[in-house]
mmCIF file with all atom_site columns, C-alpha atoms in Angstrom:
data_model
loop_
_atom_site.group_PDB
_atom_site.id
_atom_site.type_symbol
_atom_site.label_atom_id
_atom_site.label_alt_id
_atom_site.label_comp_id
_atom_site.label_asym_id
_atom_site.label_entity_id
_atom_site.label_seq_id
_atom_site.pdbx_PDB_ins_code
_atom_site.Cartn_x
_atom_site.Cartn_y
_atom_site.Cartn_z
_atom_site.occupancy
_atom_site.B_iso_or_equiv
_atom_site.pdbx_formal_charge
_atom_site.auth_seq_id
_atom_site.auth_comp_id
_atom_site.auth_asym_id
_atom_site.auth_atom_id
_atom_site.pdbx_PDB_model_num
ATOM 1  C CA . MET A 1 1  ? 89.677 88.312  55.044 1.00 50.00 ? 1  MET A CA 1
ATOM 2  C CA . ARG A 1 2  ? 90.097 91.913  53.993 1.00 48.00 ? 2  ARG A CA 1
ATOM 3  C CA . THR A 1 3  ? 87.470 94.580  54.702 1.00 38.00 ? 3  THR A CA 1
ATOM 4  C CA . THR A 1 4  ? 87.066 97.591  52.415 1.00 38.00 ? 4  THR A CA 1
ATOM 5  C CA . VAL A 1 5  ? 85.229 100.809 53.215 1.00 36.00 ? 5  VAL A CA 1
ATOM 6  C CA . ALA A 1 6  ? 83.432 102.788 50.602 1.00 40.00 ? 6  ALA A CA 1
ATOM 7  C CA . THR A 1 7  ? 84.040 106.528 50.670 1.00 38.00 ? 7  THR A CA 1
ATOM 8  C CA . ILE A 1 8  ? 82.125 109.401 49.149 1.00 43.00 ? 8  ILE A CA 1
ATOM 9  C CA . PRO A 1 9  ? 84.042 112.442 47.926 1.00 50.00 ? 9  PRO A CA 1
ATOM 10 C CA . LEU A 1 10 ? 83.142 115.496 50.025 1.00 44.00 ? 10 LEU A CA 1
ATOM 11 C CA . ASP A 1 11 ? 81.973 117.420 46.980 1.00 54.00 ? 11 ASP A CA 1
ATOM 12 C CA . GLU A 1 12 ? 79.243 114.813 46.412 1.00 51.00 ? 12 GLU A CA 1
ATOM 13 C CA . ILE A 1 13 ? 77.712 115.096 49.884 1.00 44.00 ? 13 ILE A CA 1
ATOM 14 C CA . ASP A 1 14 ? 74.535 117.189 50.177 1.00 49.00 ? 14 ASP A CA 1
ATOM 15 C CA . LEU A 1 15 ? 74.884 118.690 53.666 1.00 47.00 ? 15 LEU A CA 1
ATOM 16 C CA . ASN A 1 16 ? 71.251 119.796 53.715 1.00 48.00 ? 16 ASN A CA 1
ATOM 17 C CA . GLU A 1 17 ? 70.127 116.215 53.123 1.00 44.00 ? 17 GLU A CA 1
ATOM 18 C CA . ALA A 1 18 ? 72.599 114.837 55.667 1.00 44.00 ? 18 ALA A CA 1
ATOM 19 C CA . THR A 1 19 ? 71.424 117.146 58.433 1.00 45.00 ? 19 THR A CA 1
ATOM 20 C CA . SER A 1 20 ? 67.723 116.869 57.658 1.00 46.00 ? 20 SER A CA 1
ATOM 21 C CA . ILE A 1 21 ? 67.782 113.115 58.272 1.00 45.00 ? 21 ILE A CA 1
ATOM 22 C CA . SER A 1 22 ? 68.503 113.589 61.927 1.00 59.00 ? 22 SER A CA 1
ATOM 23 C CA . GLY A 1 23 ? 65.294 115.615 62.595 1.00 68.00 ? 23 GLY A CA 1
ATOM 24 C CA . PRO A 1 24 ? 64.640 118.990 64.149 1.00 92.00 ? 24 PRO A CA 1
ATOM 25 C CA . TRP A 1 25 ? 66.751 120.495 66.872 1.00 98.00 ? 25 TRP A CA 1
ATOM 26 C CA . GLN A 1 26 ? 65.066 121.636 70.056 1.00 98.00 ? 26 GLN A CA 1
ATOM 27 C CA . THR A 1 27 ? 65.424 124.343 72.657 1.00 98.00 ? 27 THR A CA 1
ATOM 28 C CA . VAL A 1 28 ? 64.696 122.829 76.062 1.00 98.00 ? 28 VAL A CA 1
ATOM 29 C CA . VAL A 1 29 ? 64.079 125.020 79.141 1.00 98.00 ? 29 VAL A CA 1
ATOM 30 C CA . TRP A 1 30 ? 64.735 123.356 82.482 1.00 98.00 ? 30 TRP A CA 1
ATOM 31 C CA . ASN A 1 31 ? 63.201 123.958 85.852 1.00 98.00 ? 31 ASN A CA 1
ATOM 32 C CA . ASP A 1 32 ? 65.258 125.945 88.351 1.00 96.00 ? 32 ASP A CA 1
ATOM 33 C CA . PRO A 1 33 ? 64.819 126.967 91.980 1.00 94.00 ? 33 PRO A CA 1
ATOM 34 C CA . VAL A 1 34 ? 65.199 130.695 91.289 1.00 96.00 ? 34 VAL A CA 1
ATOM 35 C CA . ASN A 1 35 ? 62.765 132.063 88.710 1.00 97.00 ? 35 ASN A CA 1
ATOM 36 C CA . LEU A 1 36 ? 59.084 132.635 89.506 1.00 97.00 ? 36 LEU A CA 1
ATOM 37 C CA . MET A 1 37 ? 56.501 130.943 87.335 1.00 97.00 ? 37 MET A CA 1
ATOM 38 C CA . SER A 1 38 ? 55.078 134.321 86.312 1.00 98.00 ? 38 SER A CA 1
ATOM 39 C CA . TYR A 1 39 ? 58.545 135.432 85.091 1.00 98.00 ? 39 TYR A CA 1
ATOM 40 C CA . VAL A 1 40 ? 59.011 132.293 83.022 1.00 98.00 ? 40 VAL A CA 1
ATOM 41 C CA . THR A 1 41 ? 55.616 132.888 81.451 1.00 98.00 ? 41 THR A CA 1
ATOM 42 C CA . HIS A 1 42 ? 56.617 136.476 80.749 1.00 98.00 ? 42 HIS A CA 1
ATOM 43 C CA . VAL A 1 43 ? 59.833 135.411 79.056 1.00 98.00 ? 43 VAL A CA 1
ATOM 44 C CA . PHE A 1 44 ? 58.011 132.887 76.828 1.00 98.00 ? 44 PHE A CA 1
ATOM 45 C CA . ARG A 1 45 ? 55.425 135.596 75.851 1.00 98.00 ? 45 ARG A CA 1
ATOM 46 C CA . THR A 1 46 ? 57.887 138.401 75.178 1.00 98.00 ? 46 THR A CA 1
ATOM 47 C CA . TYR A 1 47 ? 60.691 136.425 73.489 1.00 98.00 ? 47 TYR A CA 1
ATOM 48 C CA . PHE A 1 48 ? 58.806 133.729 71.577 1.00 98.00 ? 48 PHE A CA 1
ATOM 49 C CA . GLY A 1 49 ? 55.552 135.729 71.151 1.00 98.00 ? 49 GLY A CA 1
ATOM 50 C CA . TYR A 1 50 ? 53.451 132.917 72.560 1.00 98.00 ? 50 TYR A CA 1
ATOM 51 C CA . THR A 1 51 ? 49.896 133.563 73.714 1.00 98.00 ? 51 THR A CA 1
ATOM 52 C CA . ARG A 1 52 ? 49.307 133.676 77.462 1.00 98.00 ? 52 ARG A CA 1
ATOM 53 C CA . GLU A 1 53 ? 47.731 130.209 77.266 1.00 98.00 ? 53 GLU A CA 1
ATOM 54 C CA . ARG A 1 54 ? 50.704 128.668 75.364 1.00 98.00 ? 54 ARG A CA 1
ATOM 55 C CA . ALA A 1 55 ? 53.297 130.359 77.594 1.00 98.00 ? 55 ALA A CA 1
ATOM 56 C CA . GLU A 1 56 ? 51.530 129.168 80.714 1.00 98.00 ? 56 GLU A CA 1
ATOM 57 C CA . HIS A 1 57 ? 51.193 125.626 79.359 1.00 98.00 ? 57 HIS A CA 1
ATOM 58 C CA . LEU A 1 58 ? 54.944 125.519 78.653 1.00 98.00 ? 58 LEU A CA 1
ATOM 59 C CA . MET A 1 59 ? 55.820 127.106 82.003 1.00 98.00 ? 59 MET A CA 1
ATOM 60 C CA . LEU A 1 60 ? 53.701 124.428 83.807 1.00 98.00 ? 60 LEU A CA 1
ATOM 61 C CA . ALA A 1 61 ? 55.459 121.698 81.907 1.00 98.00 ? 61 ALA A CA 1
ATOM 62 C CA . VAL A 1 62 ? 58.786 123.146 83.029 1.00 98.00 ? 62 VAL A CA 1
ATOM 63 C CA . HIS A 1 63 ? 57.494 123.350 86.595 1.00 97.00 ? 63 HIS A CA 1
ATOM 64 C CA . HIS A 1 64 ? 55.793 119.903 86.806 1.00 98.00 ? 64 HIS A CA 1
ATOM 65 C CA . ASP A 1 65 ? 57.946 117.826 84.402 1.00 98.00 ? 65 ASP A CA 1
ATOM 66 C CA . GLY A 1 66 ? 61.227 119.481 85.001 1.00 98.00 ? 66 GLY A CA 1
ATOM 67 C CA . HIS A 1 67 ? 61.628 120.739 81.420 1.00 98.00 ? 67 HIS A CA 1
ATOM 68 C CA . ALA A 1 68 ? 59.792 121.649 78.275 1.00 98.00 ? 68 ALA A CA 1
ATOM 69 C CA . VAL A 1 69 ? 60.592 121.914 74.567 1.00 98.00 ? 69 VAL A CA 1
ATOM 70 C CA . VAL A 1 70 ? 59.837 125.564 73.736 1.00 98.00 ? 70 VAL A CA 1
ATOM 71 C CA . ALA A 1 71 ? 61.047 125.614 70.121 1.00 98.00 ? 71 ALA A CA 1
ATOM 72 C CA . GLU A 1 72 ? 62.103 123.331 67.287 1.00 97.00 ? 72 GLU A CA 1
ATOM 73 C CA . GLY A 1 73 ? 64.052 124.085 64.145 1.00 97.00 ? 73 GLY A CA 1
ATOM 74 C CA . ALA A 1 74 ? 67.493 124.607 62.686 1.00 96.00 ? 74 ALA A CA 1
ATOM 75 C CA . ARG A 1 75 ? 70.438 124.130 65.032 1.00 96.00 ? 75 ARG A CA 1
ATOM 76 C CA . GLU A 1 76 ? 71.714 127.662 64.668 1.00 96.00 ? 76 GLU A CA 1
ATOM 77 C CA . GLN A 1 77 ? 68.306 129.162 65.589 1.00 97.00 ? 77 GLN A CA 1
ATOM 78 C CA . MET A 1 78 ? 67.967 126.839 68.642 1.00 98.00 ? 78 MET A CA 1
ATOM 79 C CA . GLU A 1 79 ? 71.436 127.940 69.808 1.00 98.00 ? 79 GLU A CA 1
ATOM 80 C CA . LEU A 1 80 ? 70.292 131.581 69.599 1.00 98.00 ? 80 LEU A CA 1
ATOM 81 C CA . HIS A 1 81 ? 67.185 130.721 71.577 1.00 98.00 ? 81 HIS A CA 1
ATOM 82 C CA . VAL A 1 82 ? 69.257 129.019 74.290 1.00 98.00 ? 82 VAL A CA 1
ATOM 83 C CA . GLN A 1 83 ? 71.537 132.050 74.475 1.00 98.00 ? 83 GLN A CA 1
ATOM 84 C CA . ALA A 1 84 ? 68.522 134.306 74.799 1.00 98.00 ? 84 ALA A CA 1
ATOM 85 C CA . MET A 1 85 ? 67.080 132.109 77.577 1.00 98.00 ? 85 MET A CA 1
ATOM 86 C CA . HIS A 1 86 ? 70.428 132.345 79.413 1.00 98.00 ? 86 HIS A CA 1
ATOM 87 C CA . ASP A 1 87 ? 70.310 136.122 78.994 1.00 98.00 ? 87 ASP A CA 1
ATOM 88 C CA . PHE A 1 88 ? 66.890 136.061 80.672 1.00 98.00 ? 88 PHE A CA 1
ATOM 89 C CA . GLY A 1 89 ? 68.370 133.960 83.501 1.00 98.00 ? 89 GLY A CA 1
ATOM 90 C CA . LEU A 1 90 ? 66.659 130.706 82.532 1.00 98.00 ? 90 LEU A CA 1
ATOM 91 C CA . TRP A 1 91 ? 68.386 127.308 82.253 1.00 98.00 ? 91 TRP A CA 1
ATOM 92 C CA . ALA A 1 92 ? 68.178 126.041 78.669 1.00 98.00 ? 92 ALA A CA 1
ATOM 93 C CA . THR A 1 93 ? 69.971 123.579 76.375 1.00 98.00 ? 93 THR A CA 1
ATOM 94 C CA . VAL A 1 94 ? 69.871 122.482 72.755 1.00 98.00 ? 94 VAL A CA 1
ATOM 95 C CA . ARG A 1 95 ? 68.778 118.896 72.098 1.00 97.00 ? 95 ARG A CA 1
ATOM 96 C CA . GLY A 1 96 ? 69.665 117.816 68.712 1.00 91.00 ? 96 GLY A CA 1
ATOM 97 C CA . GLY A 1 97 ? 68.691 115.871 65.738 1.00 72.00 ? 97 GLY A CA 1
ATOM 98 C CA . GLY A 1 98 ? 66.116 113.316 66.769 1.00 60.00 ? 98 GLY A CA 1
ATOM 99 C CA . ALA A 1 99 ? 67.278 113.012 70.357 1.00 51.00 ? 99 ALA A CA 1
#
C-alpha cells in the first residue's frame, strides 16, 4: 500500500491564520528566592502599568503558586516582556500557543 501526503504551496498559507489557531502567547513570571514581594509589585506596576491591587494579586500568585501569567498576546511582544522582566532581575519565560 502506498501513502501519499498532500502539500500546500507556501504562497497559499495564511501565516496569520496558522498562528492564531494556537492561541495567545503568555509571559510567565516565576518565584525566586532573591526579590522582595514589594519589588515584584513595583515592577508589575511600573512596567505593565497595573493598579496596586492587580500588581499585588499577581505578585501573590507568583509567591504562593510559584508563577503567574502576567501578560498574553503576540509572541514578539511576550518575548519583549520576558526580556524586560530579566532586565528587572525577575525570572520569566514565554509560554506559547495554547500551552
